[in-house]
XYZ file of C-alpha atoms in Angstrom:
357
model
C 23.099 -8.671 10.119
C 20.247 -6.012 10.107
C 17.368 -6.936 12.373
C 14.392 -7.781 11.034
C 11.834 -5.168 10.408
C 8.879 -4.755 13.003
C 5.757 -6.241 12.409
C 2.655 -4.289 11.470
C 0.111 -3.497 14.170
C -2.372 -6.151 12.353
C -0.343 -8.820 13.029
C 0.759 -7.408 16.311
C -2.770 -8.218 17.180
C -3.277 -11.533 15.755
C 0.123 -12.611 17.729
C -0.297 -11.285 21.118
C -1.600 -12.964 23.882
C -4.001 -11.103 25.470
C -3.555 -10.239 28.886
C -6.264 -10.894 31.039
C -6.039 -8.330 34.324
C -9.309 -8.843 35.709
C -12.827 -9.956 33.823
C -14.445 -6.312 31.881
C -18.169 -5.910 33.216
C -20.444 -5.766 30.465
C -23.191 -3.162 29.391
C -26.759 -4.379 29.026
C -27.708 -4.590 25.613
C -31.691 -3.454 24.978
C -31.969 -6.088 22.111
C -29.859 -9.473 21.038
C -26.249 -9.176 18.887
C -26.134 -9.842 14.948
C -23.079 -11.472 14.173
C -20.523 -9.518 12.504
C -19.500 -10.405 8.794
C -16.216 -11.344 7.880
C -14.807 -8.234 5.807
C -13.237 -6.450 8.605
C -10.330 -3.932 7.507
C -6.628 -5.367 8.733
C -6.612 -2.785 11.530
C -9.829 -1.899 13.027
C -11.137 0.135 15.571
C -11.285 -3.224 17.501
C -7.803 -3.926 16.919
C -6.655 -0.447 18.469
C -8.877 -0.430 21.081
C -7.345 -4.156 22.624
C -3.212 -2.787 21.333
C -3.397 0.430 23.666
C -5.227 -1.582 26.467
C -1.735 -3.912 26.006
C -0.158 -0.989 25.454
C 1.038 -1.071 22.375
C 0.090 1.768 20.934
C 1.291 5.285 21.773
C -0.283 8.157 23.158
C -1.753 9.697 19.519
C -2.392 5.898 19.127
C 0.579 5.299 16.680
C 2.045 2.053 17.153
C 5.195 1.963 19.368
C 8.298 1.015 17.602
C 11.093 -1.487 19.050
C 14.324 0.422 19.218
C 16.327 -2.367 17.213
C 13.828 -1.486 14.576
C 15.799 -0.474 10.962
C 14.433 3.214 9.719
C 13.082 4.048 6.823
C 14.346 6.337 4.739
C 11.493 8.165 2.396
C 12.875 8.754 -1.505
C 12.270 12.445 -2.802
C 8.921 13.274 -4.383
C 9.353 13.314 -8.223
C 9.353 17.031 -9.789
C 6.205 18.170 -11.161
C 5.689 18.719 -15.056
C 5.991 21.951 -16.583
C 2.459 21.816 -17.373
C 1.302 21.115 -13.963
C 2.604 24.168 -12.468
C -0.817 26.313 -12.465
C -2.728 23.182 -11.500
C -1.507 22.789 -8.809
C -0.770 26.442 -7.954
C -5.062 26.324 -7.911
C -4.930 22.933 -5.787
C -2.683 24.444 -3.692
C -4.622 27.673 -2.385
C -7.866 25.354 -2.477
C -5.621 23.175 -0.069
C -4.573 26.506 2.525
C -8.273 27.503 2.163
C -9.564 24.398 3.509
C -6.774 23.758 6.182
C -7.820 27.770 7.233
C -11.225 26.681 7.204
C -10.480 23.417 9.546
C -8.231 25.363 12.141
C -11.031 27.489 12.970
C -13.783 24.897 13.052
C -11.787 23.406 15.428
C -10.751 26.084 17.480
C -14.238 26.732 17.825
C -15.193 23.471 18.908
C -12.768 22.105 21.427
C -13.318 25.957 23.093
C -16.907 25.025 23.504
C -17.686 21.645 24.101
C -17.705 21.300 27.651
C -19.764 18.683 29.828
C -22.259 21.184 30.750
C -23.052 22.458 27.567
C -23.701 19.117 26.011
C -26.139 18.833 28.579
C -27.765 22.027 27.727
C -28.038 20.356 24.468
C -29.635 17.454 25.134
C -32.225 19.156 27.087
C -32.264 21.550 24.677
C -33.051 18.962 21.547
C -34.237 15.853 22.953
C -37.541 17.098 23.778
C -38.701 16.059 20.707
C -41.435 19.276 20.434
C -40.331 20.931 17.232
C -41.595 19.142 14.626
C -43.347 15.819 13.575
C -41.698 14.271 10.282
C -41.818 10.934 7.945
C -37.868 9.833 7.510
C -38.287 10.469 3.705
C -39.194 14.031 4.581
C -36.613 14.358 7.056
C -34.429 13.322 3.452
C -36.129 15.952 1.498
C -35.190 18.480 3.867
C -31.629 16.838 4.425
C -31.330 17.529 0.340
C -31.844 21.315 1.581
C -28.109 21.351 3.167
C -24.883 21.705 1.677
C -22.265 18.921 2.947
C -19.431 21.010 4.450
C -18.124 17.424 6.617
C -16.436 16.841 3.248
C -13.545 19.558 4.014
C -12.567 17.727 6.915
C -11.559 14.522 4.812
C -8.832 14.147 2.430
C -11.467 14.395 -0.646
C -11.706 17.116 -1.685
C -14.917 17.442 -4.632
C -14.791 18.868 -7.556
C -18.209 20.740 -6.788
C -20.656 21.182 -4.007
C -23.093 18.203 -2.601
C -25.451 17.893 -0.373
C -25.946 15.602 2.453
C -28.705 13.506 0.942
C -26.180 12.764 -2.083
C -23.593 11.605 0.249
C -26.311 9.717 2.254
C -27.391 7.774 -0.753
C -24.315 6.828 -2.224
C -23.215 5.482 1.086
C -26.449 3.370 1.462
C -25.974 2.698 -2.529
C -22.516 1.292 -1.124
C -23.581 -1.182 1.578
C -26.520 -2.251 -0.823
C -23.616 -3.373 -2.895
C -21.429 -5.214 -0.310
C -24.491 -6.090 2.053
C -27.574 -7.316 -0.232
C -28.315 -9.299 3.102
C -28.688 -6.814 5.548
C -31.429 -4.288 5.204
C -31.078 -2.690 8.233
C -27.317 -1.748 7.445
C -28.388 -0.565 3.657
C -30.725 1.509 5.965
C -28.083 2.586 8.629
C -26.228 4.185 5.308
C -29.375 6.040 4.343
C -30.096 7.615 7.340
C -27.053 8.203 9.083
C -26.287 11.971 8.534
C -30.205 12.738 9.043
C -28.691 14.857 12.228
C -27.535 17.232 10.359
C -31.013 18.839 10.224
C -29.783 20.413 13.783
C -28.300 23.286 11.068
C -31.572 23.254 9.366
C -33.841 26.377 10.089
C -37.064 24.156 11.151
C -34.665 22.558 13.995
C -32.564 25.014 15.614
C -29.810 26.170 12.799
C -27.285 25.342 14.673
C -24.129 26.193 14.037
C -21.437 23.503 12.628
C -19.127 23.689 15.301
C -21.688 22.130 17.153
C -23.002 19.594 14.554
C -19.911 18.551 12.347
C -16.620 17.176 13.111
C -14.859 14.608 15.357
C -16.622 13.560 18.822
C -15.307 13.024 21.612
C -16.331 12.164 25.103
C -16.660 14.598 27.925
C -16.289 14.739 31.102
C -12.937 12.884 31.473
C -9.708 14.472 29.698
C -9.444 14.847 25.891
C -6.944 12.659 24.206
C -3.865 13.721 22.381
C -5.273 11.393 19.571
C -8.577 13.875 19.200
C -7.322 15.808 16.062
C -6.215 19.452 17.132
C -5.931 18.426 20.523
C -3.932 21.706 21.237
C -6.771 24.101 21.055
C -8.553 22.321 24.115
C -6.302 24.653 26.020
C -9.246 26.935 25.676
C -12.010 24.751 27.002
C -13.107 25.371 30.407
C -13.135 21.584 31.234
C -9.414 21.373 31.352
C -9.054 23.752 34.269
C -11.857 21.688 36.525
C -9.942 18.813 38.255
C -13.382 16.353 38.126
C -13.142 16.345 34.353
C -9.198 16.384 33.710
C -8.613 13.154 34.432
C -8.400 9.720 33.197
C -11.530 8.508 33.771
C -13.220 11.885 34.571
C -17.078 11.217 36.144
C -17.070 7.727 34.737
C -15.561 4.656 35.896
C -12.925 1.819 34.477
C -14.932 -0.111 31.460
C -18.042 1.378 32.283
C -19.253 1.281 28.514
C -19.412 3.510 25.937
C -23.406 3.822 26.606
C -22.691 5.729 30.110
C -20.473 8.156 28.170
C -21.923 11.638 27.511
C -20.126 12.447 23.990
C -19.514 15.878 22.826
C -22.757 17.158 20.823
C -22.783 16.759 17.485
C -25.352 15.763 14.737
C -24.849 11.799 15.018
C -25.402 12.429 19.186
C -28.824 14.325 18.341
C -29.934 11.350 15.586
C -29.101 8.960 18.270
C -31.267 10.241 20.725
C -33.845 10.953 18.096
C -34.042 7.667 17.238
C -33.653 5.824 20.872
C -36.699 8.405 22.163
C -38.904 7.647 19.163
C -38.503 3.520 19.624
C -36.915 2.909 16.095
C -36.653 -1.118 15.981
C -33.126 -0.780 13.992
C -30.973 -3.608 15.943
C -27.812 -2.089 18.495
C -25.258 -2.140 16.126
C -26.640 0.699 13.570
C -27.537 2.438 16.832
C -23.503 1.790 18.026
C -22.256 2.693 14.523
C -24.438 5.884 14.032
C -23.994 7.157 17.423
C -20.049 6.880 17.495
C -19.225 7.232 13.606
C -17.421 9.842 13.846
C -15.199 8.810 16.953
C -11.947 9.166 15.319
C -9.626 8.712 18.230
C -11.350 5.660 19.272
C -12.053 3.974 15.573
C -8.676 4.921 14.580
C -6.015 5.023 17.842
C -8.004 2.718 20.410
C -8.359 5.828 22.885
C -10.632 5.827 25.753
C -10.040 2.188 25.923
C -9.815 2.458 29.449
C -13.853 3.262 29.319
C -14.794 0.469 26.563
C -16.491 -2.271 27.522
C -16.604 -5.799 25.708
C -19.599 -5.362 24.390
C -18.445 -2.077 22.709
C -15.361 -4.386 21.497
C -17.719 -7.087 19.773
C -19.893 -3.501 18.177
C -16.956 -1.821 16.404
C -16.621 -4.262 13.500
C -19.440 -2.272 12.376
C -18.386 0.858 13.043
C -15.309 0.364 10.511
C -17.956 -0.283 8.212
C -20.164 2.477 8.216
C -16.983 4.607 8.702
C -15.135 2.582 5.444
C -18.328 3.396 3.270
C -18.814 6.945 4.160
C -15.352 7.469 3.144
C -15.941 5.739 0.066
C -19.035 7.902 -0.557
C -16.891 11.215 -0.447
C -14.116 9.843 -2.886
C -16.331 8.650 -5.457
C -19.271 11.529 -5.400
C -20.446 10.673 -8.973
C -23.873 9.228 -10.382
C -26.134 10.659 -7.647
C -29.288 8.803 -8.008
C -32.262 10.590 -7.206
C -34.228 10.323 -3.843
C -37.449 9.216 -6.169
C -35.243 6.626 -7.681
C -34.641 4.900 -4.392
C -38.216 5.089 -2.938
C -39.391 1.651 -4.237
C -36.198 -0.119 -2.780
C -36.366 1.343 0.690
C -39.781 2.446 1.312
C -40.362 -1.378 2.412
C -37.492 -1.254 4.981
C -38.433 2.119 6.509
C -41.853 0.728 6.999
C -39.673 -2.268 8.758
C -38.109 -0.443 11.737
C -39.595 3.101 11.442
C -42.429 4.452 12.421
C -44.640 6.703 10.408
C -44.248 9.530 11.351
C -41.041 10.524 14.222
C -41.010 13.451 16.779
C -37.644 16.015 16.381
């Protein structure tokens, strides 16, 4: 009799018995936990974090599979109709466009981020001298930019958008699934309000250095970090103190003593620590690391996660799940004016009136 088939990493989780090594410090925490709700996703970034510290999860943080495991077989795509033919023709250069497009982003990116440079960065950007702005002029401005994160998904739109459209249908989302919590509503709104580092008032910096996946620095990149290959040609991998597992950092030390690689969500995160915003630790967790693919998706770096971090990524998944949503279903923007009266009140909340950039 054929064995039966494996079970999926969900309920890998929810089986297991954790194995306890030795107790995981803590980080301090500047201001008391919410509780998370109860719509987590099946497998979360909490779920792959606590399978590769089992290990349980591979390398690119694919779930290992028992060798008495049956294989499946995939059936044969379906032909395309004789109609189709220059649709997807179109689709298809679109496609080898974008993929171009994403090659050299990346090439660019894991060539430059190094440890010292995102310290050049940060001193660089978190003075806080070159401007003074309201958050709903920071949105104006934001409504100045053209979105190009979007290429870097699986959705591709149908035409351009700019960041403040994505940023309000992802806080339109949450408002949706989350009437309760106005800070997370306000999380959504705000998120992507880093991406004034390309802006010409802050810097213009270029997107290599304020799109795309982050990553920590200072220990070795992942195989899980998406184009892992072209770190080949970033300095850090030929400098023994950062090419190993735990680089400058230590076992569990928490995700808050980890310098990330710079990006627009690392610059907002600062922005907002340095200018006192009273949002609670989660939104800070979930903007800060929202675009920590290899962690949210394949547990990596588990080896530096503390449990605090652990009992933070439920809402992570949900920022992540709703800006997803946002770029699949880009359709009835509101307008920024439409939204004023609704969040005006919550700004006011945990925002000052004016913030430093």
């Amino acid at each position: 009799a054929a064995p039966d088939p494996p079970a999926s990493p969900s309920a890998r989780c929810s089986m297991a018995e954790p194995t306890e090594t030795k107790a995981v410090p803590a980080c301090p925490s500047a201001r008391p936990r919410r509780s998370s709700a109860t719509r987590d996703p099946p497998f979360s970034a909490a779920s792959a974090v606590l399978l590769r510290r089992r290990g349980e999860l591979g390398p690119t943080g694919s779930p290992r599979t028992p060798r008495h495991s049956r294989q499946q077989v995939a059936e044969p795509p379906e032909a395309p109709a004789a109609g189709d033919a220059a649709e997807e023709a179109g689709g298809a250069e679109q496609l080898y466009e974008m993929n171009i497009s994403k090659e050299l982003f990346y090439r660019l990116n894991h060539a430059r981020q190094t440890y010292d440079f995102v310290h050049r960065m940060k001193h660089k950007h978190c003075a806080l001298k070159k401007t003074r702005m309201s958050i709903f002029d920071a949105l104006t401005r934001l409504g100045e930019l053209e979105d190009h994160e979007h290429f870097m998904t699986m959705f591709a739109p149908s035409h351009k958008y700019t960041v403040l459209e994505h940023a309000m249908l992802t806080a339109e989302h949450i408002r949706l699934a989350y009437p309760e919590e106005r800070w997370f509503q306000l999380t959504g709104l705000v998120h992507s309000l880093g991406k004034l580092l390309s802006h010409g008032a802050l810097g213009k910096e270029p997107q290599w250095a304020v799109c795309g996946e982050s990553f920590p620095v200072g220990c070795r990149f992942e195989d899980a970090i998406a184009y892992s290959e072209y770190f080949i040609a970033n300095p850090d991998c030929r400098k023994r103190r950062y090419n190993t597992r735990h680089g400058v950092y230590s076992q569990n030390c928490g995700l808050a003593a980890v310098n990330m690689s710079w990006s627009a969500y690392e610059y907002l995160y600062h922005v907002l620590r340095l200018n006192k915003v009273t949002l609670p630790e989660e939104a800070y967790f979930a903007i800060r690391y929202q675009t920590f693919e290899s962690l949210g998706k394949h547990g990596a770096y588990a080896c530096l996660v503390c449990e605090e971090d652990i009992e933070m990524l439920p809402w992570l998944d949900r920022l992540r799940h709703f800006r997803q949503m946002a770029y699949a279903e880009m359709r009835d923007v509101p307008k920024l004016q439409q939204l004023y009266k609704y969040y005006a009140p919550i700004v006011k909340e945990f925002f000052p009136e004016e913030l430093a950039w």
